């Protein structure tokens, strides 16, 4: 993408009519710009806090500490970046006065007390154990999620072009969008370049559109042309072709890497990062595990950590490319750079594709497409070769596996690689662990492999999961409680931008297993694809978004709970999500987000 700003006005033969889709694009732009101005103005008056203060509830123990006893307390005390005390207001004031007498630098600093609003609660800073930061920012440039048909999706792209003069006047400029979901369209099959090229405004432009699950690219003919020549076959991927052998504009899994795009500029990266961070703070996220940093992304985050204080904690998984030389012994894990805000000490390996796009590797064929049982994106021998090497050289190994066959193969490789090693020191992770046999669930717990799961996938996939898997096999999908019963340690994420970034959406999905679009009574009557007895308990879900992600990123000694000696990352929520009816959880708002005791969103 070019980073030159062009001020050429758009000229049209006739004025643009304010169609619904055009108003949608304009509204997105206005909301984003207005929100930035709002945050900027608000931050000037609310971000200043004393170096020492207490946060208390006038309603008693409304602070969830998520310590070993799952205790609640009335107050926490923050000094600089750390939590230094907790308890009742009377007790923390008494201890603060005693400490002030013993330490002259505190003697002139009476304890400043900040009260949370009535009905509000405090929880540790929320973490997302599996997400894609820069990809989220890219998807927000031209969001396509929720379009009901191919034609509506094409209409949004057209309106985006017409609403942006620099794009309209430069037909060579790559247009990037994301979020389309073919499973909700009434037509069967996949979109094609012909669907894009049919529109005269779009025709002749290079367009690259990421699917909702990030496992497929839908591109225009011009983008195909820029990527030629294409190989006849791709290991672990598919280039869709017509009867004459010509590419149709759909690239699945590993084949996505064949689509050539201009290198991202620093301005592109910074724009995407700022959008993602802004939205993350607004939903209470203080830490994100980025699930697949390519060299460009990792270098960008390193530069940001060196040049300034990162505005959010990032735990990076470095992307593994099986076609490249092994690098685990020549590159050192990055741990706690930028005052503890950036780590990249794990490697991300993709074993298979996704259920939504039919690439998840299954033992038996798909019910709705018996011609395939999905595919592995790499040979099992690659796992057996590289997992032990990365573990030996001090890297945490995180493997994407969705289908039951992929999960079985990955667990075979982990089992062979973990013999005689300290699993607690290595903490390998199974990313997604969506469909597993009962035997593999039990093996997961015995091996000590962490299951990194995304509850919102369960309520997002429920509309098509039974069609894909059938009524019996679907019972093993997203079996969270069965994983816990096996003794497995679980950590929760969203996989944004695939799903909503809001961690409360994951909390709701984990404890209800029901889409907000249907009622729990309907679910209990059997009108869903999943057994209702597979849900989490609410008190189990809070650790999944706090202390469990901290453990999964080797930071449980400094993050994940509100205890003395830990970093003061915490969030104030408008209501008690642990006690309100499940139907009211999603109406909860984030009032304040704090990292290292400093406000990054809201007021206190």
PDB file of N, CA and C in Angstrom, residues 471-508:
ATOM      1  N   UNK A 471     -24.947 -35.204  13.924  1.00  0.00           N
ATOM      2  CA  UNK A 471     -25.482 -35.067  15.288  1.00  0.00           C
ATOM      3  C   UNK A 471     -24.655 -35.743  16.373  1.00  0.00           C
ATOM      4  N   UNK A 472     -23.895 -36.777  16.044  1.00  0.00           N
ATOM      5  CA  UNK A 472     -23.103 -37.463  17.066  1.00  0.00           C
ATOM      6  C   UNK A 472     -21.729 -36.834  17.232  1.00  0.00           C
ATOM      7  N   UNK A 473     -21.042 -36.629  16.129  1.00  0.00           N
ATOM      8  CA  UNK A 473     -19.677 -36.105  16.207  1.00  0.00           C
ATOM      9  C   UNK A 473     -19.646 -34.693  16.790  1.00  0.00           C
ATOM     10  N   UNK A 474     -20.708 -33.910  16.582  1.00  0.00           N
ATOM     11  CA  UNK A 474     -20.730 -32.542  17.071  1.00  0.00           C
ATOM     12  C   UNK A 474     -20.694 -32.481  18.594  1.00  0.00           C
ATOM     13  N   UNK A 475     -21.047 -33.589  19.257  1.00  0.00           N
ATOM     14  CA  UNK A 475     -21.047 -33.599  20.719  1.00  0.00           C
ATOM     15  C   UNK A 475     -19.647 -33.448  21.302  1.00  0.00           C
ATOM     16  N   UNK A 476     -18.634 -33.749  20.502  1.00  0.00           N
ATOM     17  CA  UNK A 476     -17.262 -33.587  20.987  1.00  0.00           C
ATOM     18  C   UNK A 476     -16.662 -32.243  20.665  1.00  0.00           C
ATOM     19  N   UNK A 477     -17.477 -31.341  20.094  1.00  0.00           N
ATOM     20  CA  UNK A 477     -16.992 -30.031  19.684  1.00  0.00           C
ATOM     21  C   UNK A 477     -17.095 -29.036  20.837  1.00  0.00           C
ATOM     22  N   UNK A 478     -16.003 -28.341  21.119  1.00  0.00           N
ATOM     23  CA  UNK A 478     -15.966 -27.345  22.200  1.00  0.00           C
ATOM     24  C   UNK A 478     -16.418 -27.947  23.528  1.00  0.00           C
ATOM     25  N   UNK A 479     -15.910 -29.100  23.851  1.00  0.00           N
ATOM     26  CA  UNK A 479     -16.304 -29.789  25.084  1.00  0.00           C
ATOM     27  C   UNK A 479     -15.469 -29.265  26.253  1.00  0.00           C
ATOM     28  N   UNK A 480     -15.695 -28.020  26.622  1.00  0.00           N
ATOM     29  CA  UNK A 480     -14.853 -27.347  27.597  1.00  0.00           C
ATOM     30  C   UNK A 480     -14.835 -28.049  28.954  1.00  0.00           C
ATOM     31  N   UNK A 481     -16.017 -28.412  29.425  1.00  0.00           N
ATOM     32  CA  UNK A 481     -16.055 -29.016  30.751  1.00  0.00           C
ATOM     33  C   UNK A 481     -15.387 -30.389  30.743  1.00  0.00           C
ATOM     34  N   UNK A 482     -15.477 -31.101  29.642  1.00  0.00           N
ATOM     35  CA  UNK A 482     -14.799 -32.390  29.546  1.00  0.00           C
ATOM     36  C   UNK A 482     -13.287 -32.201  29.576  1.00  0.00           C
ATOM     37  N   UNK A 483     -12.808 -31.134  28.951  1.00  0.00           N
ATOM     38  CA  UNK A 483     -11.371 -30.836  29.009  1.00  0.00           C
ATOM     39  C   UNK A 483     -10.933 -30.563  30.442  1.00  0.00           C
ATOM     40  N   UNK A 484     -11.733 -29.779  31.163  1.00  0.00           N
ATOM     41  CA  UNK A 484     -11.410 -29.490  32.561  1.00  0.00           C
ATOM     42  C   UNK A 484     -11.433 -30.763  33.394  1.00  0.00           C
ATOM     43  N   UNK A 485     -12.423 -31.624  33.127  1.00  0.00           N
ATOM     44  CA  UNK A 485     -12.532 -32.872  33.891  1.00  0.00           C
ATOM     45  C   UNK A 485     -11.333 -33.785  33.651  1.00  0.00           C
ATOM     46  N   UNK A 486     -10.678 -33.629  32.506  1.00  0.00           N
ATOM     47  CA  UNK A 486      -9.505 -34.452  32.208  1.00  0.00           C
ATOM     48  C   UNK A 486      -8.276 -33.995  32.980  1.00  0.00           C
ATOM     49  N   UNK A 487      -8.391 -32.846  33.643  1.00  0.00           N
ATOM     50  CA  UNK A 487      -7.247 -32.291  34.365  1.00  0.00           C
ATOM     51  C   UNK A 487      -6.460 -31.287  33.547  1.00  0.00           C
ATOM     52  N   UNK A 488      -6.952 -30.975  32.350  1.00  0.00           N
ATOM     53  CA  UNK A 488      -6.241 -30.025  31.493  1.00  0.00           C
ATOM     54  C   UNK A 488      -6.370 -28.601  32.032  1.00  0.00           C
ATOM     55  N   UNK A 489      -5.339 -27.826  31.824  1.00  0.00           N
ATOM     56  CA  UNK A 489      -5.394 -26.410  32.158  1.00  0.00           C
ATOM     57  C   UNK A 489      -5.881 -25.663  30.919  1.00  0.00           C
ATOM     58  N   UNK A 490      -6.831 -24.758  31.127  1.00  0.00           N
ATOM     59  CA  UNK A 490      -7.444 -24.041  30.015  1.00  0.00           C
ATOM     60  C   UNK A 490      -7.152 -22.549  30.130  1.00  0.00           C
ATOM     61  N   UNK A 491      -6.970 -21.913  28.987  1.00  0.00           N
ATOM     62  CA  UNK A 491      -6.864 -20.463  28.955  1.00  0.00           C
ATOM     63  C   UNK A 491      -7.765 -19.970  27.827  1.00  0.00           C
ATOM     64  N   UNK A 492      -8.397 -18.814  28.027  1.00  0.00           N
ATOM     65  CA  UNK A 492      -9.445 -18.352  27.120  1.00  0.00           C
ATOM     66  C   UNK A 492      -8.983 -17.197  26.236  1.00  0.00           C
ATOM     67  N   UNK A 493      -9.474 -17.205  25.015  1.00  0.00           N
ATOM     68  CA  UNK A 493      -9.202 -16.116  24.082  1.00  0.00           C
ATOM     69  C   UNK A 493     -10.383 -15.920  23.162  1.00  0.00           C
ATOM     70  N   UNK A 494     -10.205 -15.050  22.156  1.00  0.00           N
ATOM     71  CA  UNK A 494     -11.304 -14.753  21.234  1.00  0.00           C
ATOM     72  C   UNK A 494     -10.969 -15.091  19.792  1.00  0.00           C
ATOM     73  N   UNK A 495      -9.672 -15.045  19.440  1.00  0.00           N
ATOM     74  CA  UNK A 495      -9.223 -15.178  18.052  1.00  0.00           C
ATOM     75  C   UNK A 495      -9.635 -13.961  17.228  1.00  0.00           C
ATOM     76  N   UNK A 496      -9.788 -12.783  17.901  1.00  0.00           N
ATOM     77  CA  UNK A 496     -10.153 -11.612  17.109  1.00  0.00           C
ATOM     78  C   UNK A 496      -9.075 -11.349  16.053  1.00  0.00           C
ATOM     79  N   UNK A 497      -9.460 -10.904  14.844  1.00  0.00           N
ATOM     80  CA  UNK A 497     -10.761 -10.383  14.436  1.00  0.00           C
ATOM     81  C   UNK A 497     -11.769 -11.437  13.979  1.00  0.00           C
ATOM     82  N   UNK A 498     -11.450 -12.713  14.154  1.00  0.00           N
ATOM     83  CA  UNK A 498     -12.394 -13.761  13.752  1.00  0.00           C
ATOM     84  C   UNK A 498     -13.696 -13.612  14.533  1.00  0.00           C
ATOM     85  N   UNK A 499     -13.584 -13.354  15.823  1.00  0.00           N
ATOM     86  CA  UNK A 499     -14.753 -13.133  16.676  1.00  0.00           C
ATOM     87  C   UNK A 499     -14.633 -11.765  17.341  1.00  0.00           C
ATOM     88  N   UNK A 500     -15.628 -11.413  18.127  1.00  0.00           N
ATOM     89  CA  UNK A 500     -15.616 -10.135  18.830  1.00  0.00           C
ATOM     90  C   UNK A 500     -14.413 -10.034  19.758  1.00  0.00           C
ATOM     91  N   UNK A 501     -13.816  -8.852  19.799  1.00  0.00           N
ATOM     92  CA  UNK A 501     -12.699  -8.606  20.696  1.00  0.00           C
ATOM     93  C   UNK A 501     -13.135  -8.560  22.163  1.00  0.00           C
ATOM     94  N   UNK A 502     -14.382  -8.260  22.416  1.00  0.00           N
ATOM     95  CA  UNK A 502     -14.873  -8.051  23.774  1.00  0.00           C
ATOM     96  C   UNK A 502     -14.753  -9.333  24.607  1.00  0.00           C
ATOM     97  N   UNK A 503     -13.927  -9.343  25.658  1.00  0.00           N
ATOM     98  CA  UNK A 503     -13.793 -10.556  26.474  1.00  0.00           C
ATOM     99  C   UNK A 503     -15.085 -10.949  27.179  1.00  0.00           C
ATOM    100  N   UNK A 504     -15.993 -10.000  27.372  1.00  0.00           N
ATOM    101  CA  UNK A 504     -17.276 -10.345  27.991  1.00  0.00           C
ATOM    102  C   UNK A 504     -18.135 -11.192  27.049  1.00  0.00           C
ATOM    103  N   UNK A 505     -17.905 -11.085  25.758  1.00  0.00           N
ATOM    104  CA  UNK A 505     -18.582 -11.984  24.817  1.00  0.00           C
ATOM    105  C   UNK A 505     -18.103 -13.411  25.040  1.00  0.00           C
ATOM    106  N   UNK A 506     -16.795 -13.570  25.284  1.00  0.00           N
ATOM    107  CA  UNK A 506     -16.259 -14.886  25.595  1.00  0.00           C
ATOM    108  C   UNK A 506     -16.764 -15.398  26.926  1.00  0.00           C
ATOM    109  N   UNK A 507     -16.863 -14.512  27.920  1.00  0.00           N
ATOM    110  CA  UNK A 507     -17.391 -14.890  29.235  1.00  0.00           C
ATOM    111  C   UNK A 507     -18.828 -15.380  29.092  1.00  0.00           C
ATOM    112  N   UNK A 508     -19.633 -14.635  28.352  1.00  0.00           N
ATOM    113  CA  UNK A 508     -21.028 -15.012  28.128  1.00  0.00           C
ATOM    114  C   UNK A 508     -21.117 -16.365  27.420  1.00  0.00           C
TER     115      UNK A 508
END
